[in-house]
XYZ file of C-alpha atoms in Angstrom:
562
model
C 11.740 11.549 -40.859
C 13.005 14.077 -38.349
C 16.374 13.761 -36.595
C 17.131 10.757 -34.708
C 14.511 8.936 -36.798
C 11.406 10.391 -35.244
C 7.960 10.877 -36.302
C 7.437 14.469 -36.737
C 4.526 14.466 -34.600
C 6.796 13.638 -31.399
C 9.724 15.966 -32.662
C 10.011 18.488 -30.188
C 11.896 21.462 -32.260
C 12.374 24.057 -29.866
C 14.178 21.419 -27.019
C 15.682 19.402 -29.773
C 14.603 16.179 -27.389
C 12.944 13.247 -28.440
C 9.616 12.659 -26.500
C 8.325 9.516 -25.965
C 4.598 9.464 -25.686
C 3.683 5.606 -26.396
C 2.286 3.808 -23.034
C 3.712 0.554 -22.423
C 0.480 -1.078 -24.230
C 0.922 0.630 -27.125
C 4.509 0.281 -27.231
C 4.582 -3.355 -28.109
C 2.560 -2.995 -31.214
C 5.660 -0.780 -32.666
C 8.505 -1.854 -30.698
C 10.698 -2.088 -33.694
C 10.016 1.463 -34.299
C 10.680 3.354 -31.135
C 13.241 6.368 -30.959
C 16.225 6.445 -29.003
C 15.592 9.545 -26.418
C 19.349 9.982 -25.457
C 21.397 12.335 -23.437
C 22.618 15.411 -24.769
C 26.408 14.735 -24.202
C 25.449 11.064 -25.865
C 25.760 11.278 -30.121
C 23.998 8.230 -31.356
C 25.248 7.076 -34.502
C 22.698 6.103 -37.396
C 22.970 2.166 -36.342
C 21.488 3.387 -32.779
C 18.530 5.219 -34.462
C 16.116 1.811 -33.887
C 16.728 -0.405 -31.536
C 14.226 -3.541 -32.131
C 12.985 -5.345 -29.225
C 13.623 -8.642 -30.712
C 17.616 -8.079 -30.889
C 20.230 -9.975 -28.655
C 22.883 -7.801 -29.205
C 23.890 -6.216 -26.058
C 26.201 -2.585 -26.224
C 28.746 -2.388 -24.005
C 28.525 0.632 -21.133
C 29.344 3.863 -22.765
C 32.596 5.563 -21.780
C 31.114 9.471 -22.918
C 31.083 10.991 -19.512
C 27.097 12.301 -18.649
C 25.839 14.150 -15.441
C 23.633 11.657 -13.329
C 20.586 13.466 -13.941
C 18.361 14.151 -10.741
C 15.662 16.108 -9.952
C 15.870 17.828 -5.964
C 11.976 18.499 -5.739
C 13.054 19.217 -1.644
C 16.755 19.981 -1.182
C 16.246 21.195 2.192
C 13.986 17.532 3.529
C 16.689 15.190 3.637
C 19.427 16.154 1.698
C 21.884 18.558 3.011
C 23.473 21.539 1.394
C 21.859 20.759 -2.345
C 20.615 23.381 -4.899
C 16.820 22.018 -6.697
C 18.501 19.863 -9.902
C 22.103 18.914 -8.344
C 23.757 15.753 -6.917
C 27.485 15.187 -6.209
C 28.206 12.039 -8.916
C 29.771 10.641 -11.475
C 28.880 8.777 -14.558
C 30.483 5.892 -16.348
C 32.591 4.394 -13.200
C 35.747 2.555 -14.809
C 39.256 1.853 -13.731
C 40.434 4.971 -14.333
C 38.054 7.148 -12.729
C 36.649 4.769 -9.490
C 39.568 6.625 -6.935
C 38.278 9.761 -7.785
C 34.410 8.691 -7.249
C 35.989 7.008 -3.850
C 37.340 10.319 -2.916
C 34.445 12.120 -3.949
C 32.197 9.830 -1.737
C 34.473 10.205 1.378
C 34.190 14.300 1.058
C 30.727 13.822 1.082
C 30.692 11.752 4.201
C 32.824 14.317 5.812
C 30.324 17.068 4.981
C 27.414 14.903 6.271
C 25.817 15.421 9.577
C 25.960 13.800 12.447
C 22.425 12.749 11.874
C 22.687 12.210 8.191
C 24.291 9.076 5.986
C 26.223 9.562 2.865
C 23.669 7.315 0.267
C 25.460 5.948 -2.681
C 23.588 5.723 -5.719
C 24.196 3.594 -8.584
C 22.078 3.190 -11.979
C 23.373 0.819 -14.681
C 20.677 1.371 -17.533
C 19.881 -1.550 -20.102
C 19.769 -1.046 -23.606
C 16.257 1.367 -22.918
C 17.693 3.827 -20.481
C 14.903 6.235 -21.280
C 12.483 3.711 -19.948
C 13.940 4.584 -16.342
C 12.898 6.321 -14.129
C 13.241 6.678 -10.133
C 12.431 8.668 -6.826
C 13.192 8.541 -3.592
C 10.230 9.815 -0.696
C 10.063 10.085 2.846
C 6.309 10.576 4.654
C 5.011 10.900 1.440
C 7.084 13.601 0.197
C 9.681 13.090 -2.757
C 13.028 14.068 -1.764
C 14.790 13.158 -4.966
C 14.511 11.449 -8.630
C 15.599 11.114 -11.543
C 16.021 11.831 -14.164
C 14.511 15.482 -14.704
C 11.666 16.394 -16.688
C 12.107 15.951 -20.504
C 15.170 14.782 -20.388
C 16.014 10.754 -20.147
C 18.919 8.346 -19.115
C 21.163 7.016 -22.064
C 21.297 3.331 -23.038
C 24.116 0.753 -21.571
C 25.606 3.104 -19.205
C 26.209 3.405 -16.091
C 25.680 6.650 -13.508
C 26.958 6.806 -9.711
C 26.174 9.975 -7.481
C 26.080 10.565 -3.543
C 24.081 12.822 -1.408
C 23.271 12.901 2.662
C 20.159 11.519 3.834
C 18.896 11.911 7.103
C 18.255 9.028 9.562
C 14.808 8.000 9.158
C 12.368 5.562 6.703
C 12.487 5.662 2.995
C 10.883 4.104 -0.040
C 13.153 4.004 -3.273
C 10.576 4.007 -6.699
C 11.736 3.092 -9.448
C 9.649 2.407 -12.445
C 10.213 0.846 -16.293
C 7.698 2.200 -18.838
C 7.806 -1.026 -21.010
C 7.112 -3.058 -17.565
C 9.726 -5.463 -18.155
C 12.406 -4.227 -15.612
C 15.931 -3.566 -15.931
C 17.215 -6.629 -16.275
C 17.967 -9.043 -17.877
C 17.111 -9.619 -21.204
C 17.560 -6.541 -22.571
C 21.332 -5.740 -20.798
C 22.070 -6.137 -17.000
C 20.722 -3.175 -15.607
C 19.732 -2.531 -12.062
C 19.292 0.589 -9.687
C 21.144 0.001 -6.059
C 21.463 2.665 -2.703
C 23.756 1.606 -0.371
C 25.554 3.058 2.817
C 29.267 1.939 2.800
C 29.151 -1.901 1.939
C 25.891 -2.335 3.350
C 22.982 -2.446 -0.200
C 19.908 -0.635 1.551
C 17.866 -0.893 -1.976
C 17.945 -2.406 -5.009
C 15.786 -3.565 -8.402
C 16.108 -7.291 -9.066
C 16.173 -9.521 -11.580
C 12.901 -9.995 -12.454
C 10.286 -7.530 -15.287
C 8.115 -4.849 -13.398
C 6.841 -1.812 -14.298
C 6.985 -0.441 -10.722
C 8.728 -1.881 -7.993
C 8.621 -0.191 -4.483
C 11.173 -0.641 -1.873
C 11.410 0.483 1.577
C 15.062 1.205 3.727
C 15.845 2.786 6.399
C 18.889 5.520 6.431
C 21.401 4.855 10.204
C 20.942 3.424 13.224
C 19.443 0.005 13.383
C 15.516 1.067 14.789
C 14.914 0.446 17.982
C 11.677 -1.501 19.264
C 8.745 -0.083 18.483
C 6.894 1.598 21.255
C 3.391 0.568 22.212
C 0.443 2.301 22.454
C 0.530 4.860 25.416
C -0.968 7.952 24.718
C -4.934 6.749 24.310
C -7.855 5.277 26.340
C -9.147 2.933 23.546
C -9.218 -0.060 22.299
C -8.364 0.914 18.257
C -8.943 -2.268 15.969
C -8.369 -2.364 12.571
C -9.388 -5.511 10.403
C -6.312 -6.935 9.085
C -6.275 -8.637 5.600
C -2.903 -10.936 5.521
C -3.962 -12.358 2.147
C -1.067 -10.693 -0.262
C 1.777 -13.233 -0.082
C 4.283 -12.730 -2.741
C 1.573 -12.328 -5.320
C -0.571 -9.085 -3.798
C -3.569 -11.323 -3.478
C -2.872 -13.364 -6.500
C -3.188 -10.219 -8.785
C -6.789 -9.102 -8.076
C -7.001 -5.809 -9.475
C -7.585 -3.011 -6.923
C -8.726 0.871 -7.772
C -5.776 2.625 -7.053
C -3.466 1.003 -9.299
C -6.105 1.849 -12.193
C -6.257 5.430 -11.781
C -4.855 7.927 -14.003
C -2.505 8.222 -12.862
C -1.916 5.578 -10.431
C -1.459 5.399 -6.822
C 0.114 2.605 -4.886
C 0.759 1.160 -1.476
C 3.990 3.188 -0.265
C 5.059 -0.407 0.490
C 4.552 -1.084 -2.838
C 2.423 -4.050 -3.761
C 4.102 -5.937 -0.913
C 4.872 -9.046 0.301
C 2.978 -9.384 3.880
C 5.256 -12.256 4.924
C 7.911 -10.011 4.936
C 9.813 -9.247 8.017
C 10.357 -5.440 7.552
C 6.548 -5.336 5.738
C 5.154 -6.312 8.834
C 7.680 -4.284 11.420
C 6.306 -1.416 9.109
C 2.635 -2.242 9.847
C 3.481 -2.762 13.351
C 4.881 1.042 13.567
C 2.695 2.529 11.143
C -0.413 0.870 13.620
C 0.715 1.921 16.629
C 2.052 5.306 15.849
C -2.250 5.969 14.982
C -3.023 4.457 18.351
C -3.803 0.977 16.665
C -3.218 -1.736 18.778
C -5.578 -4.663 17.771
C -5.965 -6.916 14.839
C -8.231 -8.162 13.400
C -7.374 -10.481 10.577
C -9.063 -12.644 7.720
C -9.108 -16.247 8.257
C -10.529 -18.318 5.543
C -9.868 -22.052 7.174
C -7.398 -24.216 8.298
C -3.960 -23.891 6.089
C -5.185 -21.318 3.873
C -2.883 -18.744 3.173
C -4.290 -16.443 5.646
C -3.894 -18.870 7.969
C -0.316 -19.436 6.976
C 0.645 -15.895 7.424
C -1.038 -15.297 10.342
C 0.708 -18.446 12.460
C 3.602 -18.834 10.602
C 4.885 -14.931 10.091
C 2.767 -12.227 12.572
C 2.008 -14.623 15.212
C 5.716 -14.878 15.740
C 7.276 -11.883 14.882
C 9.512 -10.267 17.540
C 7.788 -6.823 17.341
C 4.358 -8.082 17.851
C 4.425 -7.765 21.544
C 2.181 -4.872 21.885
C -0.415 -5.499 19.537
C -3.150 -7.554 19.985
C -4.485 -10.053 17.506
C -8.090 -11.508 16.385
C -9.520 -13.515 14.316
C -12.251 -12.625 11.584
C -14.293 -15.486 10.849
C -15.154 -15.147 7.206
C -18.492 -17.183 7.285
C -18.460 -16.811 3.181
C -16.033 -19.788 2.987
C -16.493 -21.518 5.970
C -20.550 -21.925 6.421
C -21.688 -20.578 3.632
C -23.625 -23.215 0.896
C -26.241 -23.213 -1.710
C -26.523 -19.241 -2.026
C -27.165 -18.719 1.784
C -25.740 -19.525 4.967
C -27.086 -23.280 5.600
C -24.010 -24.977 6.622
C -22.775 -25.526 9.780
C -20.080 -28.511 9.542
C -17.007 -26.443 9.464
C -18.302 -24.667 12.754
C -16.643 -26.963 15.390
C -13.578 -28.138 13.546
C -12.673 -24.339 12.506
C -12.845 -22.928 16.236
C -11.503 -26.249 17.565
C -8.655 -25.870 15.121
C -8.563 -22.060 16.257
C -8.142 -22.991 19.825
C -5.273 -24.968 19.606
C -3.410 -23.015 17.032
C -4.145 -19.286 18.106
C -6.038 -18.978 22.007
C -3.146 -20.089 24.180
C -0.807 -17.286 22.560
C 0.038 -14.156 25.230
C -0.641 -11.936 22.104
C -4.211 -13.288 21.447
C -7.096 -10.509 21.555
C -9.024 -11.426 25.145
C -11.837 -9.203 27.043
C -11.903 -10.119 30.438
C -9.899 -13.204 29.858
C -11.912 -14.314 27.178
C -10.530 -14.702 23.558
C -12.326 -13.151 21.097
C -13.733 -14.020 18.095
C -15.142 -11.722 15.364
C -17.654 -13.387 12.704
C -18.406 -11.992 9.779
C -21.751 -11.260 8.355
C -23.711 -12.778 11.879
C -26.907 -10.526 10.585
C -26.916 -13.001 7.292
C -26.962 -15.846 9.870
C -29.363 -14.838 12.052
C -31.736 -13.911 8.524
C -31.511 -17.667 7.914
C -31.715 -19.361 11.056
C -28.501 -20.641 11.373
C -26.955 -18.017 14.067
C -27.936 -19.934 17.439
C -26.505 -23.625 15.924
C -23.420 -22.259 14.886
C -22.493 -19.798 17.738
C -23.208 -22.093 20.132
C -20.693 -24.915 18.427
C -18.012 -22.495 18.023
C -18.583 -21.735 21.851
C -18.696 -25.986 22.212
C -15.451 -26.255 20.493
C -13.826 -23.262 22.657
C -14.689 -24.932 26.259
C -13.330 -28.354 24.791
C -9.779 -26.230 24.875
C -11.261 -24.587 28.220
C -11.772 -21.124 26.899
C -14.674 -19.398 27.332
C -15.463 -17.610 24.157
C -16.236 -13.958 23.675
C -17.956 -13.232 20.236
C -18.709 -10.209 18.059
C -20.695 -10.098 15.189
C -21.692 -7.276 12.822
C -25.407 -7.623 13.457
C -25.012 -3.554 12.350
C -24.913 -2.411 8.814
C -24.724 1.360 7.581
C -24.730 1.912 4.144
C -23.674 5.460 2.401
C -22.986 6.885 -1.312
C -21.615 9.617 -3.207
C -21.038 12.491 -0.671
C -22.407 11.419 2.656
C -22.980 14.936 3.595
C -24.164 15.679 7.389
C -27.138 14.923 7.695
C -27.045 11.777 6.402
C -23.638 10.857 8.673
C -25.701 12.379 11.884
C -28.843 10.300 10.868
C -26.469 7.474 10.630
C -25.078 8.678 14.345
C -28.716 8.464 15.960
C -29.329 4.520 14.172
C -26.132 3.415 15.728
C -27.088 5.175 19.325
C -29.972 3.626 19.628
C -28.247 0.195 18.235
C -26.201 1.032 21.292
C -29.685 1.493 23.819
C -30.765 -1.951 22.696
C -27.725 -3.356 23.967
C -27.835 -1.978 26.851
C -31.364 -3.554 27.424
C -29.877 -7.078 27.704
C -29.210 -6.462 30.987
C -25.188 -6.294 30.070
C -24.933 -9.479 28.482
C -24.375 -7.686 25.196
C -22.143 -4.440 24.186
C -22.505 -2.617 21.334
C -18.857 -1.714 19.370
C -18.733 1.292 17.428
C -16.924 1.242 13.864
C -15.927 3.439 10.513
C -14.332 2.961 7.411
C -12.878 5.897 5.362
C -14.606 5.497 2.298
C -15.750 2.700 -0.250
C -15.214 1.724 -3.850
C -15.282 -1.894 -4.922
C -15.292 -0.825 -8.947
C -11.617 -1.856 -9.496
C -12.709 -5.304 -8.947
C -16.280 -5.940 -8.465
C -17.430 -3.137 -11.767
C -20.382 -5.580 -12.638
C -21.601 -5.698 -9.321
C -22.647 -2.106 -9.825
C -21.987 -0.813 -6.479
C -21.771 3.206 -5.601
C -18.526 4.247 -4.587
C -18.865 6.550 -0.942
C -16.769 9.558 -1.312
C -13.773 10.102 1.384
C -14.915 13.503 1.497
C -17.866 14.215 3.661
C -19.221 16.791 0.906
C -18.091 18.031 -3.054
C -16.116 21.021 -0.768
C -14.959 19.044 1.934
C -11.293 18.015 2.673
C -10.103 14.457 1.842
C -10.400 12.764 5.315
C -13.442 14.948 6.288
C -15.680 11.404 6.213
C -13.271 9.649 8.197
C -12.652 12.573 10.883
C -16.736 13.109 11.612
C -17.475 9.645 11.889
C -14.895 9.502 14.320
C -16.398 11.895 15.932
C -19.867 10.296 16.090
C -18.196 7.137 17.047
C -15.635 7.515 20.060
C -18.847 8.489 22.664
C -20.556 5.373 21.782
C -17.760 2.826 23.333
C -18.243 0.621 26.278
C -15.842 0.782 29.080
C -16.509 -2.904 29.641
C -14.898 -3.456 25.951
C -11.849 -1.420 26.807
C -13.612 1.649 24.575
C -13.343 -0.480 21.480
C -14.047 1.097 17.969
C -12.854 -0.590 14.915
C -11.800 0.946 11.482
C -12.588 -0.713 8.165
C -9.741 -1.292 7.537
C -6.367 -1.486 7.119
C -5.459 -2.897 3.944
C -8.646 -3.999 2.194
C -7.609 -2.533 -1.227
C -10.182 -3.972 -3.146
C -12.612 -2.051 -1.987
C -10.716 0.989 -0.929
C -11.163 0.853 2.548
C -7.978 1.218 3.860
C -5.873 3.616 5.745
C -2.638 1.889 4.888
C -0.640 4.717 3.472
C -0.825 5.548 -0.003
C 1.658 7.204 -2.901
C 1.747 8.162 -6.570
C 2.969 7.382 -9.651
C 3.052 10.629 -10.773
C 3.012 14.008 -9.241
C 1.912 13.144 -5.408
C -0.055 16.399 -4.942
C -2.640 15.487 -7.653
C -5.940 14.500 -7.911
C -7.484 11.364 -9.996
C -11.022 11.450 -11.281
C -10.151 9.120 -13.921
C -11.363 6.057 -15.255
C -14.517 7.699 -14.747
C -16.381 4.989 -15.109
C -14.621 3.559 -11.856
C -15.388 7.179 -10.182
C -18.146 8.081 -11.095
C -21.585 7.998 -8.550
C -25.180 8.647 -9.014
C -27.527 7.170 -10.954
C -26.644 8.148 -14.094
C -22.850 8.114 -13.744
C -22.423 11.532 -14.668
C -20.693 13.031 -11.524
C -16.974 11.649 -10.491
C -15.280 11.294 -7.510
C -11.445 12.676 -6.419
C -9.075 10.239 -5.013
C -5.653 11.795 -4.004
C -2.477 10.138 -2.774
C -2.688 10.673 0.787
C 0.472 9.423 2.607
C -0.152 9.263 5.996
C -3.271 11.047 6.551
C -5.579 9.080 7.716
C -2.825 7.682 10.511
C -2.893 11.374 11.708
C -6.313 11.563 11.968
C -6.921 8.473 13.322
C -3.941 9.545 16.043
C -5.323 12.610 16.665
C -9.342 11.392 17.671
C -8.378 8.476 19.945
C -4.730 10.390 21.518
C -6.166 11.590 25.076
């Protein structure tokens, strides 16, 4: 065996560093054999050489002083006065060094900006401290982690450091490679950021591989300003299905990708307070300012979040809601849409709960209703009988009901490419024509999605994943931005200009526009699982998926801003 008990094969000579190159799967078929990847001013004695996951011994937090190892990937976004690779900090915080950490964080606030907060960070590893890692990134961009390449956090021990952040929205990383967490059964470890007394971040008590949480560096925010700056209506369907459970664990592409990408939320809790403030900005900041969300019935938990948490948050004011009928659990029966009971009761239940409320979606005074999948109705007779008892059950509450169904349905592959978008452009225009020859009792309401790829969730359905790019040379977004394009002249001014974007958050089947991070190094590209990527009918080509932060938000901004 090589120093430190390691297999030659993952002996690095040259750095004299342990490397750990077992994935958390493969690590629990040898967990009583993994090395101890230390810190260089850390000298392990031969009793620390294996450290069995089955143990209950704890170690007590090492008194060797160590550097808390960062890595500044941007020392000039967000942190003030840093060289790449340096942090003002401490390690190993005990009565007889906590006065001079004190007076090291006061300097520090002294040398911060007026528009800048002195961040104190604190990392108590468990007994795998090499396991850690963390990063904090603002608008998609990391501004800090730890620790640097190569080189790992010790076990039991405890690291404290300081920097100035500017004011502004973060989201604090932090990931375990085992996936059980830092805490608790292995030592009571835990990763905090914190602003005076005030805790702005921290890991809890409970195993994850990644956790992901958002804070906000100075001034309380202010309310969040509505949409000015456009002349359109900008809907995006809403999907408040995630609870405290991410939509009861379905699986989702992103997360499988190699290597993964996430929600910058994090796989997030949409009851959440600050996770919906965040939707609310990130929404009207693209010139978003209607929902539409999933409803699946009476007390389901769609329901439940939309009545009990958006309907009556204090930053909704400014955003419209509406209500997707999903016809799939409601009137669907016997492998096609022959049922009808839950008609009524659903839209008399809707009435009461939702149509009275100033922040309901209305056109001309009349609340809308979207329904799902009306063409599927119509293709089995049972669109007049149920539209006109959801309309029945709306005048018993004495609204007048407004409804839109997707009677239109596009469907692309692989690269789009122009001409397929444009003939795509002239089906929808003359979609639009027809409307028009009702005599105006019907409008015709453009929409786009981004892209599509169900495989991380549906693979035996067999669907083709639709690129984001518009072609193999085109930039990510390029779909998005040309149906956009196509889109916007086909409003109706009697709709308020309405276009809708599929979607928000749908991340099943990558739809959404919600803003996006990595695992791993944000400025690169996933092809991989291919057989989750790849199009055509042979599966032999792949497609790219990159973390984009914000990017669609700016495009979206950018096509409807005036």
């Amino acid at each position: 065996m090589s120093p430190l008990g390691c297999h030659p094969k993952v002996w690095c000579q040259t750095c004299n560093v342990a490397r750990v190159l077992l994935t958390p799967r493969t690590m629990s078929k040898i967990m009583d054999k993994r090395p101890v990847a230390t810190s260089p001013t850390i000298s392990p004695s031969a009793s620390d050489t294996f450290e069995p996951r089955n143990s209950q011994r704890y170690n007590k937090l090492q008194t060797t002083p160590a550097p808390f190892w960062i890595n500044a990937r941007n020392p000039t976004d967000g942190i003030r006065s840093r060289a790449a690779g340096q942090i003002d900090g401490l390690s190993n915080v005990n009565a007889s060094n906590a006065n001079a950490s004190l007076a090291l964080s006061r300097s520090l606030a002294r040398r911060c900006k007026s528009s800048e907060a002195m961040v104190r960070i604190e990392l108590d590893t468990d007994r795998y401290g090499w396991e850690t890692s963390w990063r904090i990134v603002r608008r998609n961009q990391e501004v800090i982690s730890g620790p640097p390449p190569h080189q790992n956090y010790a076990r039991n021990q405890r690291y404290v450091g300081a920097l100035c952040l500017e004011f502004g929205s973060y989201q604090l990383l932090v990931r375990d490679q085992f996936g059980d967490g830092l805490c608790c059964k292995w030592g009571l470890g835990k990763l905090s950021l914190s602003v005076g007394a005030d805790v702005l971040a921290q890991t809890y008590d409970e195993n994850f591989e990644v956790t992901v949480e958002t804070f906000h560096v100075g001034p309380p925010p202010g309310p969040i300003p509505a949409v000015a700056d456009s002349d359109y209506t900008v809907g995006v369907y809403y999907y408040p299905w995630h609870s405290d459970d991410f939509h009861r664990g379905q699986g989702y592409l992103r997360k499988i990708l190699m290597p993964p990408q996430l929600p910058v939320l994090g796989e997030y809790n949409d009851r959440s307070s600050n996770t919906i403030r965040k939707h609310l900005e990130w929404t009207r900041g693209a010139n978003v300012n209607l929902w539409v969300t999933s409803w699946w019935g009476p007390r389901s938990r769609e329901d439940n979040t939309l009545k009990d948490y958006i309907m009556i948050h204090p930053d909704l004011p400014g955003t419209s809601i509406g209500i997707l009928y999903e016809t799939t659990s409601r009137v669907y029966s016997g492998g096609n849409y022959t049922s009808h009971g839950n008609a009524y009761t659903d839209v008399n239940y809707i009435a009461k709960t939702y149509f009275d409320n100033p922040n309901y979606f209305r056109i001309g005074g009349r609340p809308v209703l979207f329904v799902y999948l009306t063409r599927l109705l119509h293709q089995d007779g049972m669109l007049q009988n149920i539209t006109s008892q959801m309309r029945a059950a709306a005048m018993d509450h004495g609204h007048d009901l407004y409804i839109i169904g997707d009677q239109v349905m596009g469907s692309l592959d692989g690269y789009a490419g122009s001409r397929r978008l444009d003939s795509l452009a002239a089906r929808n225009r003359q979609w639009r024509d027809r409307a028009r020859w009702h005599g105006g009792t019907c409008k015709f309401i453009p929409s786009v999605s981004p892209g599509y790829n169900d495989r991380g969730v549906r693979f035996e359905s067999g669907h083709r994943p639709l690129s984001r790019r518009l072609s193999a040379t085109g930039s990510e977004g390029s779909l998005f931005k040309s149906s956009l394009e196509n889109a916007l002249p086909l409003t109706d001014s009697s709709t308020g200009r309405m276009i809708l974007i599929n979607s928000w958050n749908e991340w099943h089947e990558d739809t959404q526009i919600e803003p996006v991070t990595a695992l791993g190094d944000l400025t690169i590209s996933s092809s991989e699982p291919l057989n989750l990527t790849c199009y055509g009918r042979n599966c032999r080509q792949s497609l790219e998926y990159i973390p984009y932060g914000e990017l669609y938000l700016d495009i979206l901004r950018q096509a409807t801003s005036r």
